[in-house]
Coordinates of C-alpha atoms in Angstrom, one line a residue:
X1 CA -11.2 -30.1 1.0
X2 CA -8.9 -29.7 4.1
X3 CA -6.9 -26.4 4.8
X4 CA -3.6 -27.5 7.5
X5 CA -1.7 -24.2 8.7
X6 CA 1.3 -23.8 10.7
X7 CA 3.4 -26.8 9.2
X8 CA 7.5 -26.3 9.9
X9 CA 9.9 -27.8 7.4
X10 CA 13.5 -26.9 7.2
X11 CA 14.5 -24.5 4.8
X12 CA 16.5 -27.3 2.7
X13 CA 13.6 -29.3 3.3
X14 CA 13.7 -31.7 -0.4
X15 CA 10.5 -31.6 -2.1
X16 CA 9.4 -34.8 -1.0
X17 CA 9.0 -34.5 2.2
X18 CA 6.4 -32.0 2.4
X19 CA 4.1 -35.0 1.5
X20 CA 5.4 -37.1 3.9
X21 CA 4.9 -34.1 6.6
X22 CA 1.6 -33.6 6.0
X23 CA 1.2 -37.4 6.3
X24 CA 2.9 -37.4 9.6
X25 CA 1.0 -34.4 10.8
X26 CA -2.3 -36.2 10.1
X27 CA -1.5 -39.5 11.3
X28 CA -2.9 -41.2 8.0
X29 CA -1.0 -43.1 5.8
X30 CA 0.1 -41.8 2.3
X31 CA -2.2 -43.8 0.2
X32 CA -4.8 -41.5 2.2
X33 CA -3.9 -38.4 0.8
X34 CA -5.1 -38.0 -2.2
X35 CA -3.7 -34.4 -3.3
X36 CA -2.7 -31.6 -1.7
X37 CA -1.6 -27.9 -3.1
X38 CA 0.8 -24.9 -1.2
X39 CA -1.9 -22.4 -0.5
X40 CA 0.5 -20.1 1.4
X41 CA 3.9 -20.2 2.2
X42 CA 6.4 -18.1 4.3
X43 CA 9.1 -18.1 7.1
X44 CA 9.9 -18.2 10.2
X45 CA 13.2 -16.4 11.3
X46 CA 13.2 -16.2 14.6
X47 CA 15.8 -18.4 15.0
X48 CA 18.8 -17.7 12.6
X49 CA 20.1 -20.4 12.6
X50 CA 17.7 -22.8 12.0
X51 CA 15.0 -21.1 10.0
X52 CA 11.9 -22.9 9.1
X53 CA 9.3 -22.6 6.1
X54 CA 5.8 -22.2 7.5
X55 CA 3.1 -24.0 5.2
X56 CA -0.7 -23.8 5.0
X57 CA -1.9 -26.8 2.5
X58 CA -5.1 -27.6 0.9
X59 CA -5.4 -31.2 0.6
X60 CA -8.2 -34.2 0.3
X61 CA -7.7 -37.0 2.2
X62 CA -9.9 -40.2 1.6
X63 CA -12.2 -39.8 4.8
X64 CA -12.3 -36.0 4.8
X65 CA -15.2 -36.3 7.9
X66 CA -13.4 -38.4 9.7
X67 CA -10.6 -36.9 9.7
X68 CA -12.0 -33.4 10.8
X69 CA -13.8 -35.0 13.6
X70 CA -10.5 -36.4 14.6
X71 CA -9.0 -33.2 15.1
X72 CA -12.2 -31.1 16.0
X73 CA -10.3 -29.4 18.5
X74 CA -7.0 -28.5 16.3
X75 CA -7.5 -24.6 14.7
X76 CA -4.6 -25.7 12.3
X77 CA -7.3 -28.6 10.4
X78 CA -10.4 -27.2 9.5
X79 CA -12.5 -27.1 6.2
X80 CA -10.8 -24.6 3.2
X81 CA -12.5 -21.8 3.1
X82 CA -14.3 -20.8 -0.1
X83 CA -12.4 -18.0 -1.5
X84 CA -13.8 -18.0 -5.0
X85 CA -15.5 -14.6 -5.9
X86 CA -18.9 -14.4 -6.8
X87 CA -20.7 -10.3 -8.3
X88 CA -23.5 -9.8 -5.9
X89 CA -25.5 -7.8 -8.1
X90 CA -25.8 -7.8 -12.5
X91 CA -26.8 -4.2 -14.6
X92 CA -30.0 -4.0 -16.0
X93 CA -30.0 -0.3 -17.2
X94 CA -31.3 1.5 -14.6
X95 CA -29.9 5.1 -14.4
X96 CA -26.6 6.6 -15.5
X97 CA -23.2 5.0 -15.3
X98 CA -21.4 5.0 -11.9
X99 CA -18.1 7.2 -11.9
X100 CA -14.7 6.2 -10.5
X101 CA -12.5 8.8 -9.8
X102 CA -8.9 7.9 -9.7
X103 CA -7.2 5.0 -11.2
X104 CA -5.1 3.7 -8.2
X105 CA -5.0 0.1 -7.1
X106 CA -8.8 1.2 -5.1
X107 CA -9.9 3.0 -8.3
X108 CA -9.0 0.0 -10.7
X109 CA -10.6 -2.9 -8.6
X110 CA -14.1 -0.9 -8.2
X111 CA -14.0 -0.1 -12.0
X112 CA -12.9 -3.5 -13.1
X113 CA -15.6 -5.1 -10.8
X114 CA -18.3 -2.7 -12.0
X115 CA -17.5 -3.5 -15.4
X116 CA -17.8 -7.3 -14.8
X117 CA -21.3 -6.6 -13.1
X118 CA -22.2 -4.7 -16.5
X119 CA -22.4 -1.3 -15.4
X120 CA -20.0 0.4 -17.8
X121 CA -17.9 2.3 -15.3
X122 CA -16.3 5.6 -16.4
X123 CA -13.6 6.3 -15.3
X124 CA -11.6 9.9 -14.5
X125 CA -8.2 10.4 -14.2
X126 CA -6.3 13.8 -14.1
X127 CA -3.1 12.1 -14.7
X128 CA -1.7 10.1 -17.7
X129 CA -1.8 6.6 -18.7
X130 CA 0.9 5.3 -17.1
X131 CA 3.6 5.0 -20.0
X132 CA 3.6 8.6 -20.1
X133 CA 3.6 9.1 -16.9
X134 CA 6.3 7.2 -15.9
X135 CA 8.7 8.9 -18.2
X136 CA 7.1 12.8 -16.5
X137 CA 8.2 10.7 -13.2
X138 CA 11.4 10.2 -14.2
X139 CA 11.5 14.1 -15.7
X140 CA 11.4 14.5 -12.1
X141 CA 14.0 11.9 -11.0
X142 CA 16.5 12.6 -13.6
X143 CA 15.9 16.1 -14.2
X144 CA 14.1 17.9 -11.5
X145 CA 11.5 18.9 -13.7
X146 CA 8.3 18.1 -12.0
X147 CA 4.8 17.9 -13.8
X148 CA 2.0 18.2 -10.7
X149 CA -0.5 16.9 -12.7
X150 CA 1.7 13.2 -13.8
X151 CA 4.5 12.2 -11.3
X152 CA 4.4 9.5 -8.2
X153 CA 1.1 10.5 -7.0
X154 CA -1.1 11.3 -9.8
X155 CA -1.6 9.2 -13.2
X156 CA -2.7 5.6 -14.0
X157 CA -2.0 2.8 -11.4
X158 CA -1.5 5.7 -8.2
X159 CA 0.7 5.9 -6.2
X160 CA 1.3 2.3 -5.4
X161 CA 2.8 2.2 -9.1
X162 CA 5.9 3.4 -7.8
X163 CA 6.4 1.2 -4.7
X164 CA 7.6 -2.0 -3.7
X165 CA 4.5 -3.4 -4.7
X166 CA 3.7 -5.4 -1.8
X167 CA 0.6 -7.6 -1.6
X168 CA 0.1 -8.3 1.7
X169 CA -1.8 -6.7 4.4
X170 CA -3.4 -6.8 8.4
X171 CA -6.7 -6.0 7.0
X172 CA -9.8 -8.6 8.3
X173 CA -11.0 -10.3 5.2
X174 CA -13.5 -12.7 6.0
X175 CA -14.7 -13.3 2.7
X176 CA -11.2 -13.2 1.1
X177 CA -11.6 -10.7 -1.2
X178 CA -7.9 -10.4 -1.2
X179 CA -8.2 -13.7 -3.4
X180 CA -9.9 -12.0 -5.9
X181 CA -7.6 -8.9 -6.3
X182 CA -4.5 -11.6 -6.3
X183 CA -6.5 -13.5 -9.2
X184 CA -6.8 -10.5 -11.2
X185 CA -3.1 -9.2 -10.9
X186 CA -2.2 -12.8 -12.0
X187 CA -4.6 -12.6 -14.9
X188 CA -3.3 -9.2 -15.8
X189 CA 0.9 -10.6 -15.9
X190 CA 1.9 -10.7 -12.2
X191 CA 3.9 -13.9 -11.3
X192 CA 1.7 -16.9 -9.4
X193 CA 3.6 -17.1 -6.8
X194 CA 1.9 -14.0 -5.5
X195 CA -1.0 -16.3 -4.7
X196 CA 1.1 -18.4 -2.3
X197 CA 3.8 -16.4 -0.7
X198 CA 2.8 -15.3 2.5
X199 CA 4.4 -11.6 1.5
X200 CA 4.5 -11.1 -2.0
X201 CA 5.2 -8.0 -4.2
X202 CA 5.4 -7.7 -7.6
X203 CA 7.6 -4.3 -8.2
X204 CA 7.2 -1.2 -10.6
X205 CA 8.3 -2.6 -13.6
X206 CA 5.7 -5.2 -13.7
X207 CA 2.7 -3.2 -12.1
X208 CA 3.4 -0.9 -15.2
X209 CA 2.7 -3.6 -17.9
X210 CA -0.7 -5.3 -14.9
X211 CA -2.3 -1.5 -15.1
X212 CA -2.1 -1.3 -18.9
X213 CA -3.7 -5.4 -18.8
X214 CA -6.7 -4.7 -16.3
X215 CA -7.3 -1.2 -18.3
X216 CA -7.7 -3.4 -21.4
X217 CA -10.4 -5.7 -19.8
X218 CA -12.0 -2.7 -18.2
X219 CA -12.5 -0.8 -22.0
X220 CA -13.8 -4.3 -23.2
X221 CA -16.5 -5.0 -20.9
X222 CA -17.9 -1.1 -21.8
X223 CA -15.6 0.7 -19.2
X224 CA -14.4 4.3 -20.9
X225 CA -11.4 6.0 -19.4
X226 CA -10.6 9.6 -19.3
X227 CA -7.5 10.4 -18.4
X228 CA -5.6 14.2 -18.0
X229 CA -9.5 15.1 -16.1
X230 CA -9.5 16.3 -13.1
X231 CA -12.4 17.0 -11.0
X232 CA -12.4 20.9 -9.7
X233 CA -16.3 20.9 -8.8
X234 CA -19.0 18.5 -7.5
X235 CA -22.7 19.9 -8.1
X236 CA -25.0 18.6 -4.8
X237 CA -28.7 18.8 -4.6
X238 CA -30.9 19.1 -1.3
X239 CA -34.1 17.4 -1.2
X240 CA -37.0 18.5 0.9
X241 CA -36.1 16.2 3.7
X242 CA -32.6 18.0 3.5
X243 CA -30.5 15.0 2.5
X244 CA -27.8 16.1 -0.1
X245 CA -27.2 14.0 -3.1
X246 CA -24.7 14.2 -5.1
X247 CA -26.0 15.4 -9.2
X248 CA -22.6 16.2 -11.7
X249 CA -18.9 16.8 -11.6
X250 CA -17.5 19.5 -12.6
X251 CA -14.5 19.4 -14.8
X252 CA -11.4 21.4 -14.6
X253 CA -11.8 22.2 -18.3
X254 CA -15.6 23.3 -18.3
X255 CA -17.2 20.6 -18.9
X256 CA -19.8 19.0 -16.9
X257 CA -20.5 15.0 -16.3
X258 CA -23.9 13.9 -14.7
X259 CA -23.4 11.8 -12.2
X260 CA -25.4 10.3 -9.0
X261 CA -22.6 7.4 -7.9
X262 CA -19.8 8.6 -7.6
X263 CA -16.6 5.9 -6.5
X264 CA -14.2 8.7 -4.9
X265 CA -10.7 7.2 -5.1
X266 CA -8.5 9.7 -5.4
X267 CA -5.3 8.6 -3.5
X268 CA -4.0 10.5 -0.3
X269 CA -1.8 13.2 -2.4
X270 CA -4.9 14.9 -3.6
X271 CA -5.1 17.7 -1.4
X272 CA -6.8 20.7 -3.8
X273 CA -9.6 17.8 -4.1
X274 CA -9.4 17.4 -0.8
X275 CA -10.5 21.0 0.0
X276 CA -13.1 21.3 -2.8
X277 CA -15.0 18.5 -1.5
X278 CA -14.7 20.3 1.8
X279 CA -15.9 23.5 0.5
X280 CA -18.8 21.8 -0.9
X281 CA -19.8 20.6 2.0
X282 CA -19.0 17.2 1.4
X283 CA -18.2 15.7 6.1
X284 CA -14.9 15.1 6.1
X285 CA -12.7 14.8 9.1
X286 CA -8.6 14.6 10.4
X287 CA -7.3 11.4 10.7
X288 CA -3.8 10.0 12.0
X289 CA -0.8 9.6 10.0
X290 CA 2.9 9.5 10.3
X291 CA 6.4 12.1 9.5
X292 CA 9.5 11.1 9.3
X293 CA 12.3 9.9 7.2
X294 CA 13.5 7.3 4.6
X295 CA 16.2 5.3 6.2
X296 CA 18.7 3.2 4.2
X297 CA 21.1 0.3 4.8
X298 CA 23.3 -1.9 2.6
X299 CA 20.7 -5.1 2.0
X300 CA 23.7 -6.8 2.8
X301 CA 23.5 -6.3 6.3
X302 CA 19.6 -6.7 6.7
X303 CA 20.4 -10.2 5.2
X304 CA 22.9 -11.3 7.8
X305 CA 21.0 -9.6 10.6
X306 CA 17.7 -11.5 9.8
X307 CA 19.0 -14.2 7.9
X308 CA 22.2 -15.1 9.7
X309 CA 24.0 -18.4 7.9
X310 CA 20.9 -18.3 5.2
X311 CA 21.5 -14.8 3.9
X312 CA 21.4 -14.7 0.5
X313 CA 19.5 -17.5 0.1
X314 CA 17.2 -18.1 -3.1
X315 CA 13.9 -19.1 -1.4
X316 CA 14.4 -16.5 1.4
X317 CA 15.1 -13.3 -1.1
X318 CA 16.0 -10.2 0.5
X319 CA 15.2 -9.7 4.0
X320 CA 12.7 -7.5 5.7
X321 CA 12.4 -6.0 8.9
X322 CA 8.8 -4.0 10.9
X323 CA 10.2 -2.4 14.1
X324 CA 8.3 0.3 16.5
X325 CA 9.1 1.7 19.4
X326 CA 7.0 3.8 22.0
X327 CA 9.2 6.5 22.6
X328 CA 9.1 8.5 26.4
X329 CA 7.6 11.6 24.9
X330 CA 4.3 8.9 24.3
X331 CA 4.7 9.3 20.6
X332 CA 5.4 6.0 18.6
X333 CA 8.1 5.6 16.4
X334 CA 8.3 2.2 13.7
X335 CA 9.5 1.2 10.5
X336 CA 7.0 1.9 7.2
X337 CA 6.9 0.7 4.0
X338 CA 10.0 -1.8 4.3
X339 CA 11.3 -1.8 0.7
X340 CA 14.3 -4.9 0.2
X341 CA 16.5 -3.9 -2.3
X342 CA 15.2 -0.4 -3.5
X343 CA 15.5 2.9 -3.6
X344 CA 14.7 6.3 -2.0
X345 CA 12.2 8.1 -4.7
X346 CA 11.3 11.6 -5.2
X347 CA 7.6 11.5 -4.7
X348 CA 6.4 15.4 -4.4
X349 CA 3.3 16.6 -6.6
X350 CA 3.7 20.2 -5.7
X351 CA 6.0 22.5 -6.8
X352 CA 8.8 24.0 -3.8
X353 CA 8.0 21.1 -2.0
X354 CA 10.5 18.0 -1.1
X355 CA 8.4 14.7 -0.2
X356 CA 10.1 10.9 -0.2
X357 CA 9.2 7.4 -0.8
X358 CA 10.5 4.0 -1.2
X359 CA 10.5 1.8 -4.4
X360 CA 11.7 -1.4 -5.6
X361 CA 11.5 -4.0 -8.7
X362 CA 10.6 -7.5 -8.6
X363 CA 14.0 -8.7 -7.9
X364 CA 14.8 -6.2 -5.0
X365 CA 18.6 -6.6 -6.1
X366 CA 20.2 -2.7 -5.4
X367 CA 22.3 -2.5 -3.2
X368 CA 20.4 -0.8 -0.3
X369 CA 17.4 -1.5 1.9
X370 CA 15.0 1.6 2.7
X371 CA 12.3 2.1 4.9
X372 CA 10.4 4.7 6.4
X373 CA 11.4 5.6 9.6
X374 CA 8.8 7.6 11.1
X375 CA 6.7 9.0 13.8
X376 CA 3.2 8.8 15.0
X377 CA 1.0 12.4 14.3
X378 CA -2.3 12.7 16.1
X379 CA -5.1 15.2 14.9
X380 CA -6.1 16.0 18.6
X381 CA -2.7 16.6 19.8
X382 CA -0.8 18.1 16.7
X383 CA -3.0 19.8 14.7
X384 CA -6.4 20.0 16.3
X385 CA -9.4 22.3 14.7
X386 CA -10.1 22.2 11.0
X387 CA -10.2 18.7 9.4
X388 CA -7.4 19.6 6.2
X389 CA -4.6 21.3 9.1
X390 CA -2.8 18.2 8.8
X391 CA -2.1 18.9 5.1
X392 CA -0.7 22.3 6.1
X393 CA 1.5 20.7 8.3
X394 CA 2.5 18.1 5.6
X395 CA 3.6 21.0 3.7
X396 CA 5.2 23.3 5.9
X397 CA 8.0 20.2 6.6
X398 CA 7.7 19.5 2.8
X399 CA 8.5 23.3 2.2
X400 CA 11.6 22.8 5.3
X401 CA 12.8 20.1 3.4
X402 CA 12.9 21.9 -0.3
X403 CA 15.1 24.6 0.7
X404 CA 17.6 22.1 3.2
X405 CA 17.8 20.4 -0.2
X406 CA 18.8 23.3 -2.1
X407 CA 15.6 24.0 -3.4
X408 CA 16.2 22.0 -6.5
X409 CA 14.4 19.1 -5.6
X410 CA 17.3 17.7 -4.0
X411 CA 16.5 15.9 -0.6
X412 CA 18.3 16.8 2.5
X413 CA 20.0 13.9 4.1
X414 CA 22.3 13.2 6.8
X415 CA 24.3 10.3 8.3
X416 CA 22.7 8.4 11.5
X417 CA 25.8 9.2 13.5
X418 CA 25.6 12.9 12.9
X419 CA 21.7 12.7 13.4
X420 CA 21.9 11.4 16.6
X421 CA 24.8 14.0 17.8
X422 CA 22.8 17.3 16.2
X423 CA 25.5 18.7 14.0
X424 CA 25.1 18.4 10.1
X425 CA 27.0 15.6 7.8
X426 CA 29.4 17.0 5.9
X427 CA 30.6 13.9 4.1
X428 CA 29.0 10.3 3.0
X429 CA 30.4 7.7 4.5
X430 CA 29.9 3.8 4.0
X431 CA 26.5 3.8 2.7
X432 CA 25.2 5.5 -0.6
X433 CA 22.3 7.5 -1.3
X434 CA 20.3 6.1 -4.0
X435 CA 17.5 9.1 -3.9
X436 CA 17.5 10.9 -7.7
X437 CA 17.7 13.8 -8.6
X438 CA 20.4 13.7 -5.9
X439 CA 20.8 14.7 -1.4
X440 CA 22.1 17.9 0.4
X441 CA 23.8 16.6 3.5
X442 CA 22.6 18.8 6.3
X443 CA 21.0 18.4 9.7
X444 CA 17.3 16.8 9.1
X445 CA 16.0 18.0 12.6
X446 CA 15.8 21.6 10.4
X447 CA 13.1 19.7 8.4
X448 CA 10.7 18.1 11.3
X449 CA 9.3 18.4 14.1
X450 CA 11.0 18.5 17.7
X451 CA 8.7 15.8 19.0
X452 CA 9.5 13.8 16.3
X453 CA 13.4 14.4 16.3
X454 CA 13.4 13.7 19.6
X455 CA 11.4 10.4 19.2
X456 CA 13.6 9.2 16.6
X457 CA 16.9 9.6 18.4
X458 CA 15.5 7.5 21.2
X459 CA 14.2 5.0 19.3
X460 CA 17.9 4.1 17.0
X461 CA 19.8 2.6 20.0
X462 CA 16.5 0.4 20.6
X463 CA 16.1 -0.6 17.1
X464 CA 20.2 -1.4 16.5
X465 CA 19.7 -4.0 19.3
X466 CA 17.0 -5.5 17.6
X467 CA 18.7 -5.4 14.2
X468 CA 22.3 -5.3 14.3
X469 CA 23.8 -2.5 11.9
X470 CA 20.6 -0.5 11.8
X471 CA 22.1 1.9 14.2
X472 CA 25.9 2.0 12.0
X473 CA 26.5 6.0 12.3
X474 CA 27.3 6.0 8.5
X475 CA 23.8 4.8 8.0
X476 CA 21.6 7.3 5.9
X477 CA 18.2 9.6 6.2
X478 CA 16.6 11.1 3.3
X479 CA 14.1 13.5 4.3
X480 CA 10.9 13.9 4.5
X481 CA 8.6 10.8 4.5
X482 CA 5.3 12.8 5.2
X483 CA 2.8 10.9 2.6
X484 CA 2.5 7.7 4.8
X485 CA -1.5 7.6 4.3
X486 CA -4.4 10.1 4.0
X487 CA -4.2 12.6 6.9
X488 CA -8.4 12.7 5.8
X489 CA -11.1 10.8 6.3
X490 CA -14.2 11.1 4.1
X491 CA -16.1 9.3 6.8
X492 CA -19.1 6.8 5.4
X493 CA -22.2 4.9 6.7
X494 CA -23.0 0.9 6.5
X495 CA -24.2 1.9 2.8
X496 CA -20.2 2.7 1.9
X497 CA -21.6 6.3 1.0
X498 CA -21.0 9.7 2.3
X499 CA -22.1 10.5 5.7
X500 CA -23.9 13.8 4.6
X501 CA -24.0 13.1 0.4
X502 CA -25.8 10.0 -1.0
X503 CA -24.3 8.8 -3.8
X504 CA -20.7 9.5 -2.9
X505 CA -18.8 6.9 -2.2
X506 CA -15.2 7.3 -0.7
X507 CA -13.0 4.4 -0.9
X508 CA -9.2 3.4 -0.3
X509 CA -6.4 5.6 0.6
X510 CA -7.4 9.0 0.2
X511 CA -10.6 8.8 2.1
X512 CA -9.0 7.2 5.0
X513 CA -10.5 3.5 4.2
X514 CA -7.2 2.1 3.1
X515 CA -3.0 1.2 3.7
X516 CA -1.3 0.2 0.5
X517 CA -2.0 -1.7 -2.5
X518 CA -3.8 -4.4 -1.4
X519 CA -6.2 -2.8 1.6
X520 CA -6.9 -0.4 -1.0
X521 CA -8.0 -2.8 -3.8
X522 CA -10.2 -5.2 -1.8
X523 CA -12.3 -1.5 -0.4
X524 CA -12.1 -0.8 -3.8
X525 CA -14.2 -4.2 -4.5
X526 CA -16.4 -3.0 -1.8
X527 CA -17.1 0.0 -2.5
X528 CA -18.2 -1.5 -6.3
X529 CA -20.5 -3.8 -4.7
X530 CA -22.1 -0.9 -2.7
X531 CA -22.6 0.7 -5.7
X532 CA -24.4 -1.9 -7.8
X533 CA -27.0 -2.5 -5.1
X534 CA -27.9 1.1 -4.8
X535 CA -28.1 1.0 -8.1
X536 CA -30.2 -2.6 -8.5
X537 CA -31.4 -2.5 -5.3
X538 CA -31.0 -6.4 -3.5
X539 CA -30.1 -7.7 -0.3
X540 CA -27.9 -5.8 2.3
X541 CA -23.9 -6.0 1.9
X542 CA -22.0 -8.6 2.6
X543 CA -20.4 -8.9 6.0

């Protein structure tokens, strides 16, 4: 089989002529090509007004040799790769049952591929499963009542549960394990198309009903779940060569679990985890993240401004944008976590604490668009020293941001124009807030840092250029976006295990491996494999 990339058909294009295209493309005639399928599809915008669809197509043609010698030079014809997984290792009852510790997208691909291998994962949650847990979340959202231990960050399906559910990502994936986790979402109730859109998402309503699905398939290949168990103590052994490994978990309601491989996946929100593992020794170091704001706009006028003529069009769907700047301070300001037709969510797990994110459902139809808008924090330069400082300064803005917002788990917010000016919005204008329980209009700079505030007023005039609207003074900020990845890492060898503990294995988001849903489930598939040879034994990892 063939793979052709890069092939540009009108947007209107009829359905017919992408056969004829390929044809063209190819230079054979159509009684040559035998078959072909869309193996991805997006856009290209660039040009408003006459935007093109962007095809790679797997195809067999009648002289397949030929016709790759033909165009031996040509990086858009070459062989389709293999992307059909294969388990590199099978259980034969060798020692205890590996552990997964948290049930995010990381969590559920390393339990669900340990469980095909025959290894009988269990699996340790401290939240709920996530029908309960969805209804604490919206306790939050609707209420203000918050439940640390079951909210945005903590229960079944993580935090990418309550997201825009994108499937895409920047990660290298030779061996297109990112095929496998698509596979699986499909299997579980996600829509095909997800296997060919170039960006897909799915949206919270339909991760809900997927976690429930691979849950099932993990319980009936000998997986056992325990959810509402949180992991307050890790016992570690040193053997005579000093090398630590790790023996049992401790449990936060006495119990004890033996355990020597251990799948940490525990998300990026779990900071009193965080410091335990420190305390226990456990090398962990600070790692980069971002601060800043969600920013919203009527999806209206991301449409026109990407989409021009097209907006609104079927095949297109709402529009996206990914923007940075580097602001003259030398810190770098961009768009994160685009979400098309969302909203602004209340995503705090600590009590006094204010802490945003951006969701939407499959159909991104509300009214806005929100993004994070947000600046670049470096360990060296902003909180240098002890590895966890970059969670105190998470929660210091978090705290800022509590009591600007009334300290009701409100959100302080504030129009663009009055941002940019440095006096505090007294009144909405055109464009609605859609964060719940409900925004304080204020002056944001209160609730983060100078460097920052000063980064983001550069960068608005740039971006409006780039996206016309985006810098509308009645445009809003919802503050504070401050959970934009792990400010941790849990740093691991070759082996996928713990610099200084053998047989812990950090993985995804949380231990600093991991950027969203789909980074974090193909480590997650990694991390699985790492622990079934250690366990078997084998040949090294694959590349």
């Amino acid at each position: 089989m063939i793979r052709l990339t890069d092939l540009a058909l009108p947007l209107d294009h009829p359905a017919e002529a992408l056969p004829a295209a390929i044809c063209a493309r190819l230079g054979i005639a159509a009684d040559e090509l035998l078959s072909f399928e869309v193996a991805r599809r997006g856009n290209d915008a660039r040009r408003k007004n006459a935007i093109m669809l962007i095809y790679a197509i797997d195809l067999t043609v009648r002289d397949e040799a030929a016709l790759l010698a033909r165009f031996a030079d040509d990086r858009n014809v070459r062989p389709a790769p293999d992307t059909n997984y294969r388990h590199i290792a099978r259980a034969t009852g060798k020692g205890l049952r590996p552990v997964v510790i948290g049930t995010g997208p990381c969590g559920l691909l390393a339990a669900l591929v340990l469980a095909e291998m025959g290894f009988r994962p269990i699996i340790l949650e401290r939240g709920k499963v996530v029908r309960e847990r969805t209804k604490d979340t919206w306790g939050l959202w609707r209420r203000s009542v918050l439940n640390p231990e079951s909210n945005v960050q903590f229960g079944e399906g993580g935090a990418g549960t309550f997201s825009d559910g994108k499937l895409y990502s920047r990660i290298k994936d030779r061996r297109h394990l990112d095929r496998k986790v698509l596979t699986e979402f499909v299997k579980a109730g996600a829509p095909e198309e997800i296997l060919t859109e170039a960006h897909p998402h799915i949206g919270t309503f339909r991760l809900v009903t997927m976690v429930e699905s691979i849950r099932a398939t993990i319980e009936e290949l000998g997986g056992e779940y325990r959810f509402g168990t949180r992991v307050d103590g890790v016992d570690i052994s040193t053997d005579a060569a000093g090398q630590r490994h790790i023996r049992g978990l401790h449990l936060h309601d006495g119990g004890y679990l033996e355990a020597d491989r251990v799948v940490l996946a525990i998300g990026h929100s779990a900071r009193d985890t965080f410091a335990m593992l420190q305390a226990a020794g456990v090398f962990v170091e600070a790692k980069p993240f971002s601060m800043g704001v969600r920013i919203e706009h009527p999806q209206s006028w991301i449409d026109k401004a990407r989409f021009g003529k097209f907006a609104g069009n079927k095949i297109l769907g709402a529009a996206e944008y990914h923007i940075s700047h580097h602001a003259s301070n030398g810190r770098t300001v961009y768009s994160f976590c685009m979400c098309p037709g969302g909203t602004v969510v209340a995503a705090t797990s600590e009590e006094g604490r204010v802490a945003t994110n951006g969701m939407s459902q499959y159909s991104r139809n509300e009214r806005n668009a929100n993004s994070g808008f947000v600046v670049a924090i470096d360990p060296e330069r902003d909180y240098p020293g002890d590895p966890l400082a970059g969670i105190a300064l998470q929660r210091h803005w978090e705290e800022r941001a509590f009591i600007a917002g009334g300290s009701n788990y409100k959100a302080p917010a504030q129009k663009l124009g009055d941002f940019l000016e440095g006096r505090p919005s007294a009144e909405l204008g055109e464009v609605l807030p859609s964060y719940r329980p409900g925004v304080q209009l204020t002056d944001l700079s209160q609730c983060l840092p100078d460097f920052a505030v000063a980064a983001m007023r550069e960068a608005i005039p740039v971006f409006g250029r780039q996206i016309p609207g985006y810098d509308h003074p009645d445009v809003l900020m919802t503050g504070v976006e401050t959970r934009t990845s792990s400010p941790v890492r849990f740093t691991r060898g070759k082996d996928f295990q713990s610099l200084n503990t053998a047989g812990l294995f950090p993985a995804g988001e949380g231990a600093g491996y991991a950027g969203g849903i789909l980074s974090a489930a193909v480590d997650g598939i990694k991390v699985a494999e790492a622990v079934a040879l250690s366990i078997e034994g084998g040949a090294a990892l694959p590349a």
